[in-house]
mmCIF file of C-alpha atoms in Angstrom:
data_model
loop_
_atom_site.group_PDB
_atom_site.id
_atom_site.type_symbol
_atom_site.label_atom_id
_atom_site.label_comp_id
_atom_site.label_asym_id
_atom_site.label_seq_id
_atom_site.Cartn_x
_atom_site.Cartn_y
_atom_site.Cartn_z
ATOM 1 C CA UNK E 1 46.202 -31.351 -37.725
ATOM 2 C CA UNK E 2 43.204 -33.670 -37.739
ATOM 3 C CA UNK E 3 41.808 -31.775 -40.749
ATOM 4 C CA UNK E 4 45.195 -32.134 -42.461
ATOM 5 C CA UNK E 5 45.182 -35.850 -41.648
ATOM 6 C CA UNK E 6 41.733 -36.286 -43.186
ATOM 7 C CA UNK E 7 42.871 -34.421 -46.294
ATOM 8 C CA UNK E 8 46.087 -36.383 -46.814
ATOM 9 C CA UNK E 9 44.445 -39.749 -46.225
ATOM 10 C CA UNK E 10 41.866 -38.912 -48.895
ATOM 11 C CA UNK E 11 44.683 -37.756 -51.167
ATOM 12 C CA UNK E 12 46.189 -41.260 -51.235
ATOM 13 C CA UNK E 13 43.092 -43.200 -52.311
ATOM 14 C CA UNK E 14 43.158 -42.692 -56.115
ATOM 15 C CA UNK E 15 46.684 -42.140 -57.565
ATOM 16 C CA UNK E 16 47.267 -45.889 -57.910
ATOM 17 C CA UNK E 17 44.330 -46.007 -60.373
ATOM 18 C CA UNK E 18 44.674 -42.738 -62.288
ATOM 19 C CA UNK E 19 48.392 -43.286 -62.918
ATOM 20 C CA UNK E 20 47.650 -46.358 -65.089
ATOM 21 C CA UNK E 21 45.875 -44.710 -68.035
ATOM 22 C CA UNK E 22 48.644 -42.292 -69.106
ATOM 23 C CA UNK E 23 51.201 -45.126 -68.982
ATOM 24 C CA UNK E 24 48.925 -47.684 -70.648
ATOM 25 C CA UNK E 25 51.063 -47.882 -73.788
ATOM 26 C CA UNK E 26 54.280 -48.559 -71.873
ATOM 27 C CA UNK E 27 52.583 -51.048 -69.566
ATOM 28 C CA UNK E 28 51.065 -53.005 -72.462
ATOM 29 C CA UNK E 29 54.371 -53.022 -74.325
ATOM 30 C CA UNK E 30 56.386 -54.381 -71.380
ATOM 31 C CA UNK E 31 53.817 -56.710 -69.772
ATOM 32 C CA UNK E 32 51.822 -57.952 -72.755
ATOM 33 C CA UNK E 33 48.475 -57.053 -71.184
ATOM 34 C CA UNK E 34 45.611 -56.529 -73.638
ATOM 35 C CA UNK E 35 42.722 -54.122 -73.197
ATOM 36 C CA UNK E 36 40.742 -56.531 -71.021
ATOM 37 C CA UNK E 37 43.861 -57.276 -68.967
ATOM 38 C CA UNK E 38 44.415 -53.558 -68.479
ATOM 39 C CA UNK E 39 40.793 -53.264 -67.353
ATOM 40 C CA UNK E 40 41.626 -55.648 -64.492
ATOM 41 C CA UNK E 41 43.847 -52.960 -62.981
ATOM 42 C CA UNK E 42 40.638 -51.032 -62.304
ATOM 43 C CA UNK E 43 38.151 -53.883 -61.980
ATOM 44 C CA UNK E 44 40.001 -55.843 -59.271
ATOM 45 C CA UNK E 45 40.436 -52.882 -56.854
ATOM 46 C CA UNK E 46 36.786 -51.923 -57.370
ATOM 47 C CA UNK E 47 35.650 -55.451 -56.538
ATOM 48 C CA UNK E 48 37.726 -55.326 -53.368
ATOM 49 C CA UNK E 49 36.354 -51.899 -52.464
ATOM 50 C CA UNK E 50 32.897 -53.371 -52.795
ATOM 51 C CA UNK E 51 33.475 -56.625 -50.947
ATOM 52 C CA UNK E 52 35.466 -55.191 -48.042
ATOM 53 C CA UNK E 53 32.955 -52.385 -47.469
ATOM 54 C CA UNK E 54 30.377 -54.969 -46.383
ATOM 55 C CA UNK E 55 32.602 -56.023 -43.489
ATOM 56 C CA UNK E 56 33.626 -52.466 -42.614
ATOM 57 C CA UNK E 57 31.381 -52.289 -39.513
ATOM 58 C CA UNK E 58 32.763 -55.641 -38.316
ATOM 59 C CA UNK E 59 36.360 -54.454 -38.797
ATOM 60 C CA UNK E 60 35.590 -51.300 -36.868
ATOM 61 C CA UNK E 61 33.986 -53.245 -34.029
ATOM 62 C CA UNK E 62 36.837 -55.778 -33.886
ATOM 63 C CA UNK E 63 39.957 -53.671 -34.381
ATOM 64 C CA UNK E 64 38.739 -50.112 -33.918
ATOM 65 C CA UNK E 65 38.529 -47.406 -36.561
ATOM 66 C CA UNK E 66 41.942 -45.921 -35.803
ATOM 67 C CA UNK E 67 43.885 -49.168 -35.989
ATOM 68 C CA UNK E 68 42.020 -50.251 -39.124
ATOM 69 C CA UNK E 69 42.891 -47.021 -40.941
ATOM 70 C CA UNK E 70 46.555 -47.160 -39.865
ATOM 71 C CA UNK E 71 46.843 -50.776 -40.989
ATOM 72 C CA UNK E 72 45.214 -49.941 -44.321
ATOM 73 C CA UNK E 73 47.650 -47.074 -44.956
ATOM 74 C CA UNK E 74 50.531 -49.450 -44.279
ATOM 75 C CA UNK E 75 49.108 -51.832 -46.897
ATOM 76 C CA UNK E 76 48.749 -48.997 -49.450
ATOM 77 C CA UNK E 77 52.319 -47.871 -48.833
ATOM 78 C CA UNK E 78 53.672 -51.404 -49.231
ATOM 79 C CA UNK E 79 51.599 -52.121 -52.331
ATOM 80 C CA UNK E 80 52.831 -48.977 -54.092
ATOM 81 C CA UNK E 81 56.450 -49.795 -53.230
ATOM 82 C CA UNK E 82 56.075 -53.336 -54.592
ATOM 83 C CA UNK E 83 55.239 -51.909 -58.011
ATOM 84 C CA UNK E 84 58.957 -51.317 -58.437
ATOM 85 C CA UNK E 85 59.289 -55.092 -58.711
ATOM 86 C CA UNK E 86 56.365 -55.602 -61.122
ATOM 87 C CA UNK E 87 57.816 -57.225 -64.213
ATOM 88 C CA UNK E 88 54.670 -58.944 -65.495
ATOM 89 C CA UNK E 89 51.056 -58.045 -66.033
ATOM 90 C CA UNK E 90 49.794 -60.368 -63.322
ATOM 91 C CA UNK E 91 52.228 -59.042 -60.725
ATOM 92 C CA UNK E 92 50.938 -55.548 -61.519
ATOM 93 C CA UNK E 93 47.360 -56.776 -61.076
ATOM 94 C CA UNK E 94 48.407 -58.284 -57.720
ATOM 95 C CA UNK E 95 49.743 -54.936 -56.496
ATOM 96 C CA UNK E 96 46.503 -53.283 -57.674
ATOM 97 C CA UNK E 97 44.591 -55.802 -55.546
ATOM 98 C CA UNK E 98 46.798 -55.160 -52.518
ATOM 99 C CA UNK E 99 46.472 -51.376 -52.748
ATOM 100 C CA UNK E 100 42.755 -51.708 -53.459
ATOM 101 C CA UNK E 101 42.367 -53.726 -50.264
ATOM 102 C CA UNK E 102 43.871 -50.924 -48.186
ATOM 103 C CA UNK E 103 41.785 -48.289 -49.954
ATOM 104 C CA UNK E 104 38.656 -50.383 -49.406
ATOM 105 C CA UNK E 105 39.156 -50.513 -45.647
ATOM 106 C CA UNK E 106 39.637 -46.746 -45.389
ATOM 107 C CA UNK E 107 36.630 -45.957 -47.565
ATOM 108 C CA UNK E 108 34.440 -48.255 -45.477
ATOM 109 C CA UNK E 109 35.411 -46.711 -42.139
ATOM 110 C CA UNK E 110 36.425 -43.110 -42.747
ATOM 111 C CA UNK E 111 32.983 -41.489 -43.314
ATOM 112 C CA UNK E 112 31.905 -42.641 -39.850
ATOM 113 C CA UNK E 113 35.048 -41.087 -38.342
ATOM 114 C CA UNK E 114 34.275 -37.794 -40.081
ATOM 115 C CA UNK E 115 30.671 -37.791 -38.838
ATOM 116 C CA UNK E 116 31.894 -38.490 -35.290
ATOM 117 C CA UNK E 117 34.725 -35.956 -35.160
ATOM 118 C CA UNK E 118 33.080 -33.163 -37.203
ATOM 119 C CA UNK E 119 29.410 -33.589 -36.283
ATOM 120 C CA UNK E 120 28.578 -29.919 -36.996
ATOM 121 C CA UNK E 121 30.537 -29.747 -40.248
ATOM 122 C CA UNK E 122 29.813 -33.066 -41.951
ATOM 123 C CA UNK E 123 29.076 -31.510 -45.364
ATOM 124 C CA UNK E 124 32.219 -29.365 -45.673
ATOM 125 C CA UNK E 125 34.465 -32.118 -44.261
ATOM 126 C CA UNK E 126 33.041 -34.758 -46.589
ATOM 127 C CA UNK E 127 33.566 -32.234 -49.362
ATOM 128 C CA UNK E 128 37.204 -31.789 -48.326
ATOM 129 C CA UNK E 129 37.732 -35.557 -48.081
ATOM 130 C CA UNK E 130 36.161 -36.110 -51.515
ATOM 131 C CA UNK E 131 38.048 -33.189 -53.054
ATOM 132 C CA UNK E 132 41.388 -34.468 -51.786
ATOM 133 C CA UNK E 133 40.500 -37.937 -53.056
ATOM 134 C CA UNK E 134 39.945 -36.467 -56.513
ATOM 135 C CA UNK E 135 43.011 -34.238 -56.154
ATOM 136 C CA UNK E 136 45.105 -37.329 -55.529
ATOM 137 C CA UNK E 137 43.719 -38.683 -58.776
ATOM 138 C CA UNK E 138 44.949 -35.553 -60.543
ATOM 139 C CA UNK E 139 48.390 -36.015 -59.020
ATOM 140 C CA UNK E 140 48.512 -39.598 -60.239
ATOM 141 C CA UNK E 141 47.550 -38.724 -63.799
ATOM 142 C CA UNK E 142 49.919 -35.767 -64.038
ATOM 143 C CA UNK E 143 53.037 -37.008 -62.290
ATOM 144 C CA UNK E 144 53.165 -40.677 -63.300
ATOM 145 C CA UNK E 145 54.174 -39.982 -66.939
ATOM 146 C CA UNK E 146 56.530 -37.188 -65.827
ATOM 147 C CA UNK E 147 58.351 -39.413 -63.307
ATOM 148 C CA UNK E 148 58.389 -42.301 -65.789
ATOM 149 C CA UNK E 149 59.856 -40.080 -68.502
ATOM 150 C CA UNK E 150 62.519 -38.569 -66.245
ATOM 151 C CA UNK E 151 63.673 -41.929 -64.871
ATOM 152 C CA UNK E 152 63.121 -43.993 -68.003
ATOM 153 C CA UNK E 153 61.216 -46.594 -65.945
ATOM 154 C CA UNK E 154 57.420 -46.820 -66.041
ATOM 155 C CA UNK E 155 57.417 -48.812 -62.785
ATOM 156 C CA UNK E 156 58.939 -45.851 -60.921
ATOM 157 C CA UNK E 157 56.128 -43.662 -62.227
ATOM 158 C CA UNK E 158 53.685 -45.999 -60.482
ATOM 159 C CA UNK E 159 55.690 -46.778 -57.340
ATOM 160 C CA UNK E 160 56.610 -43.307 -56.121
ATOM 161 C CA UNK E 161 53.131 -42.880 -54.597
ATOM 162 C CA UNK E 162 54.441 -44.901 -51.649
ATOM 163 C CA UNK E 163 55.989 -41.623 -50.405
ATOM 164 C CA UNK E 164 52.775 -39.611 -49.826
ATOM 165 C CA UNK E 165 51.202 -42.773 -48.404
ATOM 166 C CA UNK E 166 54.025 -42.958 -45.849
ATOM 167 C CA UNK E 167 53.420 -39.325 -44.853
ATOM 168 C CA UNK E 168 49.697 -40.033 -44.413
ATOM 169 C CA UNK E 169 50.580 -43.048 -42.282
ATOM 170 C CA UNK E 170 52.692 -40.902 -39.957
ATOM 171 C CA UNK E 171 49.944 -38.287 -39.620
ATOM 172 C CA UNK E 172 47.317 -40.930 -38.913
ATOM 173 C CA UNK E 173 49.523 -42.507 -36.252
ATOM 174 C CA UNK E 174 50.024 -39.121 -34.591
ATOM 175 C CA UNK E 175 46.636 -37.434 -34.868
ATOM 176 C CA UNK E 176 43.779 -39.878 -35.484
ATOM 177 C CA UNK E 177 41.789 -40.027 -32.215
ATOM 178 C CA UNK E 178 41.153 -43.220 -30.305
ATOM 179 C CA UNK E 179 37.753 -44.850 -30.654
ATOM 180 C CA UNK E 180 36.494 -44.260 -27.098
ATOM 181 C CA UNK E 181 32.918 -43.053 -26.997
ATOM 182 C CA UNK E 182 31.963 -44.329 -30.427
ATOM 183 C CA UNK E 183 28.997 -46.670 -30.338
ATOM 184 C CA UNK E 184 29.368 -50.116 -31.809
ATOM 185 C CA UNK E 185 27.593 -51.084 -34.994
ATOM 186 C CA UNK E 186 27.399 -54.845 -34.510
ATOM 187 C CA UNK E 187 24.559 -56.308 -36.542
ATOM 188 C CA UNK E 188 24.074 -52.991 -38.327
ATOM 189 C CA UNK E 189 24.826 -54.449 -41.753
ATOM 190 C CA UNK E 190 22.152 -57.128 -41.456
ATOM 191 C CA UNK E 191 19.497 -54.638 -40.356
ATOM 192 C CA UNK E 192 20.436 -52.068 -42.968
ATOM 193 C CA UNK E 193 20.429 -54.633 -45.772
ATOM 194 C CA UNK E 194 16.779 -55.353 -44.916
ATOM 195 C CA UNK E 195 15.864 -51.819 -45.978
ATOM 196 C CA UNK E 196 15.182 -51.004 -49.645
ATOM 197 C CA UNK E 197 16.747 -47.560 -49.218
ATOM 198 C CA UNK E 198 20.166 -49.160 -48.663
ATOM 199 C CA UNK E 199 19.908 -50.944 -52.006
ATOM 200 C CA UNK E 200 18.743 -47.766 -53.739
ATOM 201 C CA UNK E 201 21.801 -45.916 -52.426
ATOM 202 C CA UNK E 202 24.021 -48.763 -53.642
ATOM 203 C CA UNK E 203 22.521 -48.631 -57.129
ATOM 204 C CA UNK E 204 22.876 -44.860 -57.508
ATOM 205 C CA UNK E 205 26.418 -44.840 -56.116
ATOM 206 C CA UNK E 206 27.433 -47.769 -58.307
ATOM 207 C CA UNK E 207 26.061 -46.386 -61.555
ATOM 208 C CA UNK E 208 27.677 -43.012 -60.895
ATOM 209 C CA UNK E 209 31.062 -44.518 -60.001
ATOM 210 C CA UNK E 210 30.880 -46.811 -63.011
ATOM 211 C CA UNK E 211 31.253 -43.692 -65.115
ATOM 212 C CA UNK E 212 34.249 -42.639 -63.043
ATOM 213 C CA UNK E 213 36.046 -45.983 -63.374
ATOM 214 C CA UNK E 214 35.528 -46.051 -67.147
ATOM 215 C CA UNK E 215 36.793 -42.514 -67.595
ATOM 216 C CA UNK E 216 39.826 -43.131 -65.383
ATOM 217 C CA UNK E 217 40.661 -46.315 -67.283
ATOM 218 C CA UNK E 218 39.992 -45.222 -70.867
ATOM 219 C CA UNK E 219 40.019 -41.433 -71.250
ATOM 220 C CA UNK E 220 43.780 -41.259 -71.781
ATOM 221 C CA UNK E 221 43.932 -44.306 -74.118
ATOM 222 C CA UNK E 222 40.961 -42.932 -76.086
ATOM 223 C CA UNK E 223 42.837 -39.731 -76.856
ATOM 224 C CA UNK E 224 46.112 -41.563 -77.430
ATOM 225 C CA UNK E 225 44.270 -43.365 -80.234
ATOM 226 C CA UNK E 226 43.559 -39.912 -81.655
ATOM 227 C CA UNK E 227 47.290 -39.117 -81.700
ATOM 228 C CA UNK E 228 47.768 -37.527 -78.271
ATOM 229 C CA UNK E 229 51.006 -38.248 -76.387
ATOM 230 C CA UNK E 230 51.127 -39.946 -72.991
ATOM 231 C CA UNK E 231 51.899 -36.622 -71.312
ATOM 232 C CA UNK E 232 49.107 -34.752 -73.084
ATOM 233 C CA UNK E 233 46.491 -37.451 -72.422
ATOM 234 C CA UNK E 234 47.668 -37.663 -68.806
ATOM 235 C CA UNK E 235 47.247 -33.903 -68.565
ATOM 236 C CA UNK E 236 43.669 -34.283 -69.806
ATOM 237 C CA UNK E 237 43.012 -36.878 -67.112
ATOM 238 C CA UNK E 238 44.563 -34.523 -64.556
ATOM 239 C CA UNK E 239 42.185 -31.755 -65.692
ATOM 240 C CA UNK E 240 39.311 -34.181 -65.140
ATOM 241 C CA UNK E 241 40.537 -34.973 -61.619
ATOM 242 C CA UNK E 242 41.095 -31.299 -60.715
ATOM 243 C CA UNK E 243 37.578 -30.503 -61.920
ATOM 244 C CA UNK E 244 36.280 -33.348 -59.756
ATOM 245 C CA UNK E 245 38.173 -32.042 -56.749
ATOM 246 C CA UNK E 246 36.922 -28.469 -57.111
ATOM 247 C CA UNK E 247 33.351 -29.641 -57.550
ATOM 248 C CA UNK E 248 33.562 -32.072 -54.635
ATOM 249 C CA UNK E 249 34.849 -29.265 -52.425
ATOM 250 C CA UNK E 250 32.507 -26.450 -53.465
ATOM 251 C CA UNK E 251 29.129 -28.099 -54.113
ATOM 252 C CA UNK E 252 28.784 -29.470 -50.547
ATOM 253 C CA UNK E 253 29.504 -25.939 -49.303
ATOM 254 C CA UNK E 254 26.737 -24.533 -51.490
ATOM 255 C CA UNK E 255 24.368 -27.313 -50.385
ATOM 256 C CA UNK E 256 25.224 -27.212 -46.673
ATOM 257 C CA UNK E 257 22.192 -25.108 -45.699
ATOM 258 C CA UNK E 258 19.774 -27.218 -47.717
ATOM 259 C CA UNK E 259 18.395 -30.419 -46.230
ATOM 260 C CA UNK E 260 17.202 -31.464 -49.681
ATOM 261 C CA UNK E 261 20.293 -32.282 -51.747
ATOM 262 C CA UNK E 262 18.369 -33.386 -54.835
ATOM 263 C CA UNK E 263 18.589 -30.134 -56.843
ATOM 264 C CA UNK E 264 22.367 -30.197 -56.463
ATOM 265 C CA UNK E 265 22.501 -33.879 -57.389
ATOM 266 C CA UNK E 266 20.477 -33.194 -60.536
ATOM 267 C CA UNK E 267 22.872 -30.403 -61.459
ATOM 268 C CA UNK E 268 25.811 -32.829 -61.263
ATOM 269 C CA UNK E 269 23.926 -35.407 -63.331
ATOM 270 C CA UNK E 270 23.190 -32.857 -66.059
ATOM 271 C CA UNK E 271 26.907 -32.058 -66.189
ATOM 272 C CA UNK E 272 27.746 -35.759 -66.474
ATOM 273 C CA UNK E 273 25.251 -36.133 -69.304
ATOM 274 C CA UNK E 274 26.790 -33.225 -71.223
ATOM 275 C CA UNK E 275 30.295 -34.606 -70.696
ATOM 276 C CA UNK E 276 29.542 -38.157 -71.838
ATOM 277 C CA UNK E 277 27.544 -36.892 -74.828
ATOM 278 C CA UNK E 278 30.485 -34.709 -75.854
ATOM 279 C CA UNK E 279 33.004 -37.563 -75.558
ATOM 280 C CA UNK E 280 30.735 -39.837 -77.594
ATOM 281 C CA UNK E 281 29.558 -37.477 -80.328
ATOM 282 C CA UNK E 282 32.288 -34.832 -80.669
ATOM 283 C CA UNK E 283 35.501 -36.063 -79.001
ATOM 284 C CA UNK E 284 37.719 -34.049 -81.341
ATOM 285 C CA UNK E 285 35.996 -30.740 -80.624
ATOM 286 C CA UNK E 286 36.167 -28.870 -77.312
ATOM 287 C CA UNK E 287 37.619 -31.952 -75.610
ATOM 288 C CA UNK E 288 38.793 -29.847 -72.688
ATOM 289 C CA UNK E 289 35.254 -28.518 -72.170
ATOM 290 C CA UNK E 290 33.736 -32.021 -72.149
ATOM 291 C CA UNK E 291 36.335 -33.230 -69.640
ATOM 292 C CA UNK E 292 35.904 -30.252 -67.281
ATOM 293 C CA UNK E 293 32.108 -30.485 -67.289
ATOM 294 C CA UNK E 294 32.212 -34.257 -66.822
ATOM 295 C CA UNK E 295 34.732 -33.964 -63.987
ATOM 296 C CA UNK E 296 32.583 -31.400 -62.180
ATOM 297 C CA UNK E 297 29.583 -33.696 -62.496
ATOM 298 C CA UNK E 298 31.378 -36.821 -61.285
ATOM 299 C CA UNK E 299 33.152 -35.154 -58.360
ATOM 300 C CA UNK E 300 30.143 -33.251 -57.087
ATOM 301 C CA UNK E 301 27.865 -36.283 -57.369
ATOM 302 C CA UNK E 302 30.323 -38.468 -55.431
ATOM 303 C CA UNK E 303 30.574 -36.010 -52.532
ATOM 304 C CA UNK E 304 26.844 -35.309 -52.392
ATOM 305 C CA UNK E 305 25.875 -39.000 -52.403
ATOM 306 C CA UNK E 306 28.282 -39.622 -49.517
ATOM 307 C CA UNK E 307 26.578 -36.794 -47.598
ATOM 308 C CA UNK E 308 23.100 -38.082 -48.472
ATOM 309 C CA UNK E 309 23.988 -41.488 -47.013
ATOM 310 C CA UNK E 310 25.212 -39.899 -43.771
ATOM 311 C CA UNK E 311 22.096 -37.709 -43.619
ATOM 312 C CA UNK E 312 19.850 -40.756 -43.324
ATOM 313 C CA UNK E 313 20.854 -41.681 -39.749
ATOM 314 C CA UNK E 314 21.859 -39.485 -36.773
ATOM 315 C CA UNK E 315 24.156 -41.983 -35.034
ATOM 316 C CA UNK E 316 27.741 -41.812 -36.417
ATOM 317 C CA UNK E 317 28.343 -45.572 -36.203
ATOM 318 C CA UNK E 318 25.082 -46.442 -37.934
ATOM 319 C CA UNK E 319 25.509 -43.700 -40.538
ATOM 320 C CA UNK E 320 29.044 -44.936 -41.169
ATOM 321 C CA UNK E 321 27.734 -48.475 -41.587
ATOM 322 C CA UNK E 322 25.157 -47.274 -44.119
ATOM 323 C CA UNK E 323 27.860 -45.373 -46.014
ATOM 324 C CA UNK E 324 30.063 -48.473 -46.003
ATOM 325 C CA UNK E 325 27.266 -50.623 -47.411
ATOM 326 C CA UNK E 326 26.441 -48.018 -50.059
ATOM 327 C CA UNK E 327 30.071 -48.042 -51.136
ATOM 328 C CA UNK E 328 30.239 -51.838 -50.924
ATOM 329 C CA UNK E 329 27.357 -52.537 -53.271
ATOM 330 C CA UNK E 330 28.180 -49.456 -55.306
ATOM 331 C CA UNK E 331 31.781 -50.382 -56.014
ATOM 332 C CA UNK E 332 30.766 -53.941 -56.917
ATOM 333 C CA UNK E 333 28.460 -52.430 -59.537
ATOM 334 C CA UNK E 334 31.116 -49.916 -60.600
ATOM 335 C CA UNK E 335 33.719 -52.630 -61.191
ATOM 336 C CA UNK E 336 32.100 -53.886 -64.396
ATOM 337 C CA UNK E 337 31.715 -50.812 -66.658
ATOM 338 C CA UNK E 338 35.440 -50.298 -67.347
ATOM 339 C CA UNK E 339 35.695 -53.917 -68.513
ATOM 340 C CA UNK E 340 32.489 -53.567 -70.564
ATOM 341 C CA UNK E 341 33.876 -50.466 -72.293
ATOM 342 C CA UNK E 342 36.944 -52.533 -73.253
ATOM 343 C CA UNK E 343 34.707 -55.290 -74.657
ATOM 344 C CA UNK E 344 32.653 -52.759 -76.632
ATOM 345 C CA UNK E 345 35.832 -51.172 -77.966
ATOM 346 C CA UNK E 346 37.111 -54.525 -79.185
ATOM 347 C CA UNK E 347 33.739 -55.190 -80.842
ATOM 348 C CA UNK E 348 33.264 -51.764 -82.460
ATOM 349 C CA UNK E 349 36.774 -50.310 -82.644
ATOM 350 C CA UNK E 350 35.612 -47.176 -80.819
ATOM 351 C CA UNK E 351 34.894 -45.890 -77.323
ATOM 352 C CA UNK E 352 31.665 -44.222 -78.497
ATOM 353 C CA UNK E 353 29.390 -47.114 -77.478
ATOM 354 C CA UNK E 354 30.833 -47.118 -73.964
ATOM 355 C CA UNK E 355 30.342 -43.373 -73.492
ATOM 356 C CA UNK E 356 26.755 -43.625 -74.785
ATOM 357 C CA UNK E 357 26.092 -46.438 -72.322
ATOM 358 C CA UNK E 358 27.151 -44.184 -69.483
ATOM 359 C CA UNK E 359 24.901 -41.431 -70.800
ATOM 360 C CA UNK E 360 21.993 -43.873 -70.449
ATOM 361 C CA UNK E 361 22.944 -44.719 -66.852
ATOM 362 C CA UNK E 362 23.015 -40.997 -66.005
ATOM 363 C CA UNK E 363 19.382 -40.774 -67.107
ATOM 364 C CA UNK E 364 18.509 -43.745 -64.874
ATOM 365 C CA UNK E 365 20.155 -42.182 -61.808
ATOM 366 C CA UNK E 366 18.387 -38.880 -62.515
ATOM 367 C CA UNK E 367 15.063 -40.672 -62.036
ATOM 368 C CA UNK E 368 16.178 -42.671 -58.982
ATOM 369 C CA UNK E 369 17.333 -39.527 -57.156
ATOM 370 C CA UNK E 370 13.666 -38.489 -56.877
ATOM 371 C CA UNK E 371 13.416 -40.881 -53.912
ATOM 372 C CA UNK E 372 15.927 -38.980 -51.771
ATOM 373 C CA UNK E 373 13.431 -36.688 -50.042
ATOM 374 C CA UNK E 374 14.810 -35.800 -46.577
ATOM 375 C CA UNK E 375 11.336 -35.787 -45.007
ATOM 376 C CA UNK E 376 11.147 -39.514 -45.732
ATOM 377 C CA UNK E 377 14.570 -40.529 -44.402
ATOM 378 C CA UNK E 378 13.211 -41.662 -41.020
ATOM 379 C CA UNK E 379 10.510 -43.764 -42.647
ATOM 380 C CA UNK E 380 12.935 -45.198 -45.201
ATOM 381 C CA UNK E 381 15.363 -46.322 -42.503
ATOM 382 C CA UNK E 382 12.712 -47.852 -40.263
ATOM 383 C CA UNK E 383 12.882 -51.630 -39.818
ATOM 384 C CA UNK E 384 9.306 -52.976 -39.959
ATOM 385 C CA UNK E 385 10.295 -56.525 -39.039
ATOM 386 C CA UNK E 386 12.226 -55.385 -35.972
ATOM 387 C CA UNK E 387 9.348 -53.105 -34.961
ATOM 388 C CA UNK E 388 6.823 -55.934 -35.167
ATOM 389 C CA UNK E 389 9.102 -58.199 -33.146
ATOM 390 C CA UNK E 390 9.449 -55.510 -30.483
ATOM 391 C CA UNK E 391 5.665 -55.103 -30.294
ATOM 392 C CA UNK E 392 5.256 -58.838 -29.856
ATOM 393 C CA UNK E 393 7.772 -58.841 -27.009
ATOM 394 C CA UNK E 394 6.016 -55.936 -25.312
ATOM 395 C CA UNK E 395 2.556 -57.559 -25.552
ATOM 396 C CA UNK E 396 3.106 -61.299 -25.088
ATOM 397 C CA UNK E 397 -0.145 -61.877 -23.213
ATOM 398 C CA UNK E 398 -2.313 -60.262 -25.861
ATOM 399 C CA UNK E 399 -1.088 -62.744 -28.433
ATOM 400 C CA UNK E 400 -2.362 -65.757 -26.415
ATOM 401 C CA UNK E 401 -5.248 -64.312 -24.409
ATOM 402 C CA UNK E 402 -8.642 -65.854 -25.351
ATOM 403 C CA UNK E 403 -11.248 -63.573 -26.840
ATOM 404 C CA UNK E 404 -13.761 -63.944 -23.994
ATOM 405 C CA UNK E 405 -11.109 -63.062 -21.394
ATOM 406 C CA UNK E 406 -10.252 -59.903 -23.305
ATOM 407 C CA UNK E 407 -13.890 -58.836 -23.188
#
């Protein structure tokens, strides 16, 4: 039941975002939001995911991981339900912020819970968590236009995700373990932020997720401009999410016996490069192929980077804090690309420039991944300042002893 709880919690972290794209036409028609306003429905939650992740260790220390996750699920459930009452663009943005806040808390805390409860199966469980997260995205893209069409109300297509969130809340209340025995991570954020490796993880995670946010926001509208219906473009986004889920589930299994995750990360980056190049240069040909390959690259890279962050430190609380910081800085970086793609579209009349920009960022991450050598994790996570301070405390006399006395 704990495995089922992990899966269903992950399942509820993306439908509120992926359900927007297929209904973009209806939302713009009834709320008056332009392209940049629509981008806020992705940008605002991403900013919250980034900002809240920095205080994830403090939330865990203050309220406990279990209570924080339960409270966050309650916020997600309430935010989805409030979308029934969204009659303006800004009220819809407000619900996106509320749901994004709940998602941010869970994403900041949950990797540490997985490392604690499944210490011998971190890779497969992070793969399951990531796969269900992507699978929830597929559900959002596929069912939102179907529910909206059957009810005649686009708001219902967005709001019905309160139901699976309520089920996840009940499972979490019943089966998430208490926090006894989990070490505290007070001060962990400050120490980890002093290490360049933390910032490198943030940059890689942010650039990779920037591609995800842009695709989630603009893939469906891009094909609607080419004459696709809301249902067909939503189906394409669902194919992307299913591909992400399958890749996020299987690649960690393939990589579980390898301490060096870099070859697998490079494989996912090659797939992302092929996908973005296809969307930019030949969107009307083999569109399904580009979307499947891109989805496999995005989903696998997400899961593997989460595992790489946890690999850096053996203690679950500290590893969870590092993961939270990686997501914090990463999601702050990832918030901008979807808005930038909208700006480029308004300037050029096409999504090609945005897709080419993401192709360039894939090349950058490919180079940065060279640094993730597992033999250097211990050195990368060492705190030189703290070590020098400890040495000074251990040898106070040597720092003041005159030279002739030492001889």
